[in-house]
């Protein structure tokens, strides 16, 4: 591994060009990096990309936690099958199984309303409000700083949302260095227009998830509607299609290896500008420790479930989730080790600090950066405890219910507006739901064994990490712990649904005085848990105040290196660019960047998830690809691979060519890219896209929808 | 699949060039195909390749069922680690584990004797004796033809072996069209000189078996010794190294994608010139039927073993063997379907017959070919029965022992020389061994269940396939079968080892009159089994007589197509040529033809079979590859891939470049090539070789042996 490590480190030092395709840029940054954008092959004007009110960015849509784009002037929206899956499911039943069979609307009246909570959002404003926010917070520290930012943000959002149809939010970039007010037009009447069958949209399912080569047609078309007055409205029969100010144009030609591509969307979260100490913590402690504890919990559930089928069924979902998390964390860990992320980030930060020492701003920034490092060290000082107590709440059912009930009672003592998010009146239905589903997910033996595993680890922590209330409640020995849990679980009625729901309705004071053993235990622990939360927010406030110094230093250092810095992803609109790129998967194995319909046939077993529908297989056998296939090879493309910088949230992002035309639809990453949330390693990071030629061919030859093709400006052939 | 099928069929019709690299040529054929050999890149004189007494072919050695080659003038022989594994194992013990640690001899006196039955053979003569053989057989048919060929062969072999140190055999080419007397010098004193540790020689073991990309250093060096008089001799301290008439020279330079390569060796068996009817039988019936029955047997062993750990252990080896066979047969079936072998062979044979109809020789050949087809049809008429009864013997322990004892008694009635091969006096030790190991491999319940499965299927066969003796013994109903087996297995003492061995020593007559229920049953069935065998030999005799007509037609037809025909493999010395070739594994996945040491590190887990030894990992980390690495990429090659035509038996074959220098050592094929024993599909058939640069680097930098490198003419750097 040493060798590869050296390779990357050296590549980073010697050839900054390999970094060129990394970046989730704010649109406003694009003019500044226009030169490198053009050098990469972009043929448009970078300044156009900075303007949210102009194409192409005003055609990009936020769809739930993911992305989509307008592809006609009558509100047609293209996104992934998996992003729109809830809409397809909502309209399916035993008589009309749209998941299995897909859906083709032949005229407007056939379009099917989405589930009522489904929303599309178009970002229309992105105003820098750093001064306003900091004016409110400056001079404060810790929790007060945190609360001040929170309060001014709420005020600004409330003002902004006075405009009907608008949803607003305050986001910060570079970890508190800059603040922006994001304004989004919210479209509430969305309808299903076209969806391929599951066996096309999700061909390969879990087996192919994170896998290249891929062969899914993961796309769906929706349509946004507005009231007859053109304003956002709830679903109504008389609503009319929304006319977006602009839409994307499907390319007439396809992509080849090496072609320039770019992508716009709403990537969720990355950690690339975290400090070297945080990288070390993530790789050396957090990921391995979390995997280790989760594996212990997994084994408890599996072992107990072997002798008790009923219990196994009740914990199937929790077990699946544990296994998914373990796999993902392990993948992230493997990737970060493969990229030698800790050493690379450390040497980069060391170089930055050495450079900073000779700069005029060192006197201001250096002390703040030192404080950031101290704060991170203080977070790490209790990381074992924090992990265990977080799992104690998240991995139990009755214990979680008891803490939830006590916490809610605590919040109810305040006016609703001042309650903690998640414990307000509007959240109580959700809480009731959580309390109800315990019934299908709880087994006393498993819960006690999980708690014994977690709290035995807790008991072994050094004094400085332990909390008095927990020591008092569970004692300091395995015997006292087991005895306490036996006693509490033997004398609680929270296992009874009616009891749980009754306590939800009870007066706060009654909960404090409850003689239910578990509620009483939760009451005993609550003050310590609240204190932990308060400490966490105080540290977050200080980090929000101080990290900007670290980012200032980093941005200045990168500027000296001739490189711009993009903020870590935070679910705001970003643009990345790169090219259609193969992947050297491992020694001797080269993944080509385009797949073809031949691969669908190769993978097809007739059994889900590789059960390509008969019409698709017939069309492939017929080979009527004219106008869609690659001119040179004659092969019909399905998906393609690029080195575009993406993360969760980029699902459904439009992929554009050098002329800004739509050539692909982003829908996944490769497994090796799991660690890209921390470090973009150009050797391994790839994004997976549906080739628009495949979508057009399906809509022309397999499940035809000529009016829709015409509407998108690419008529059937 | 249709599409790919058409692709291959069309490729075969339109571009015979893709066929150019197919062929396991007899050396004597090479001058005739000299033009295509030179066109492919061979730089030597094809006539030289035809001469078994000249280099390079006189440097090629038969090693057991595989191949090796002389690489120095002092008898150094290069072959695979897995071919020489028995020698390494024979010299290993707990104190000196050569399997685990490898072995480097620093001087002659340290070289370790091979197991006494280990032999090297050098083919020195290959004389056509068709006329002699046919003179003896001509005019005969059926069993008489078979026996006549057998008798004259035995006579010629005995004559030939009068020369001391020679082993001779009669082989036939083109299924009885041509006969050759093969004369081989047999070297009996062979010693171990150099072996890498298992974790290099067999890196990846079963996980990587049949897999590309591969990273094994599957080589070992032996040395042949002869008596002080220069003649073959048994091991003796005073023996001296054998001076071969020639040896191969290691190339100074390595290979690149597209380079010409050729290979010489002893491929075991192929079926490529079988008739279209035999292809159809293999794909449509034999492979699927065998897989199906074997899977039933597998499930019986697994199911019974679940409740009986002792039985599971006793059948572990049989179960493993069943599973291996199922996997291999299924792989062959998948491959033949992928290549659409039945249709391709059928259309080829139809075209041949159509062409033949207009030729003067049609009158002679056509009736004989018709008879071949009738014979094949008659074989197929009882194929279900033959498969089931073969499995009845091979998959049982006590039943097999009983039949073996009765059969041996039957043979013992004749003079030893006239007994059937396998039942002669020299075979009796082996038979005793078989009877002994029953003890560790027999469980009455499993054996009865296996027999019930097989014989229930047998009972359902149409009358024409069933044998009277079997119907009499087992009745016609499941009930009578179960009752009979219960009765027989309840009243046999063959489960007792001493009893079995006592019967081995008993007089033939005593066996016929035995009142052991199982021996008595075997005696009852034996005449029918002998009759089946006799019928089989009669058909084989007729096929040996008639198939040459089919081959004559095929050879003439190919000649008209401008193509030479090589005989199907039969463990005689063959040469194939081709080039270093990548493999398009599946849609979007390209396998490069060379692997590098980086892949060893990638695969390494520290746990067998991916537990690269520390000295290797250290040497890779150090990267001291000068003089060995690829000049362009700087990467250190490990293994490489070619399209050379190989099959089992080619293990250890030397791979030569255009100048006849040694560049690789063949050791495996890819999984997709399993079906190549029937059809060479140029899209998928690949052979896997150790790159000689890797061997030289290991012997220079990792486990150094400078004197050996010097002896091979490639001194350490």
mmCIF file of C-alpha atoms in Angstrom, chain A residues 1 4 213 215 584 586-592 594-596 599 601-602, chain B residues 1 4 213 215 584 586-592 594-596 599 601-602:
data_model
loop_
_atom_site.group_PDB
_atom_site.id
_atom_site.type_symbol
_atom_site.label_atom_id
_atom_site.label_comp_id
_atom_site.label_asym_id
_atom_site.label_seq_id
_atom_site.Cartn_x
_atom_site.Cartn_y
_atom_site.Cartn_z
ATOM 1 C CA UNK A 1 0.000 0.000 0.000
ATOM 2 C CA UNK A 4 0.206 3.632 -3.990
ATOM 3 C CA UNK A 213 -20.340 -1.670 -15.113
ATOM 4 C CA UNK A 215 -27.058 -1.286 -16.851
ATOM 5 C CA UNK A 584 -8.674 1.133 -13.506
ATOM 6 C CA UNK A 586 -7.588 -3.136 -9.985
ATOM 7 C CA UNK A 587 -4.386 -4.545 -11.391
ATOM 8 C CA UNK A 588 -5.137 -5.879 -14.853
ATOM 9 C CA UNK A 589 -8.782 -4.761 -14.888
ATOM 10 C CA UNK A 590 -9.914 -1.735 -16.823
ATOM 11 C CA UNK A 591 -13.536 -0.601 -16.656
ATOM 12 C CA UNK A 592 -14.616 1.038 -19.883
ATOM 13 C CA UNK A 594 -19.686 3.207 -21.483
ATOM 14 C CA UNK A 595 -21.876 0.143 -21.160
ATOM 15 C CA UNK A 596 -24.116 -1.234 -23.879
ATOM 16 C CA UNK A 599 -24.483 -6.144 -21.029
ATOM 17 C CA UNK A 601 -28.471 -9.539 -21.988
ATOM 18 C CA UNK A 602 -25.281 -10.840 -20.382
ATOM 19 C CA UNK B 1 -27.676 -14.440 -26.662
ATOM 20 C CA UNK B 4 -23.615 -12.828 -29.845
ATOM 21 C CA UNK B 213 -6.169 -11.220 -13.468
ATOM 22 C CA UNK B 215 -0.710 -13.078 -9.591
ATOM 23 C CA UNK B 584 -13.144 -8.436 -22.974
ATOM 24 C CA UNK B 586 -18.019 -8.678 -20.126
ATOM 25 C CA UNK B 587 -19.744 -5.511 -21.206
ATOM 26 C CA UNK B 588 -17.664 -2.585 -19.977
ATOM 27 C CA UNK B 589 -14.896 -4.731 -18.494
ATOM 28 C CA UNK B 590 -11.579 -5.148 -20.228
ATOM 29 C CA UNK B 591 -8.924 -7.440 -18.780
ATOM 30 C CA UNK B 592 -5.437 -6.216 -19.580
ATOM 31 C CA UNK B 594 -0.278 -8.260 -18.110
ATOM 32 C CA UNK B 595 -0.524 -8.091 -14.334
ATOM 33 C CA UNK B 596 1.982 -6.400 -12.058
ATOM 34 C CA UNK B 599 -1.848 -6.501 -7.856
ATOM 35 C CA UNK B 601 -0.319 -6.030 -2.776
ATOM 36 C CA UNK B 602 -3.928 -5.220 -3.707
#
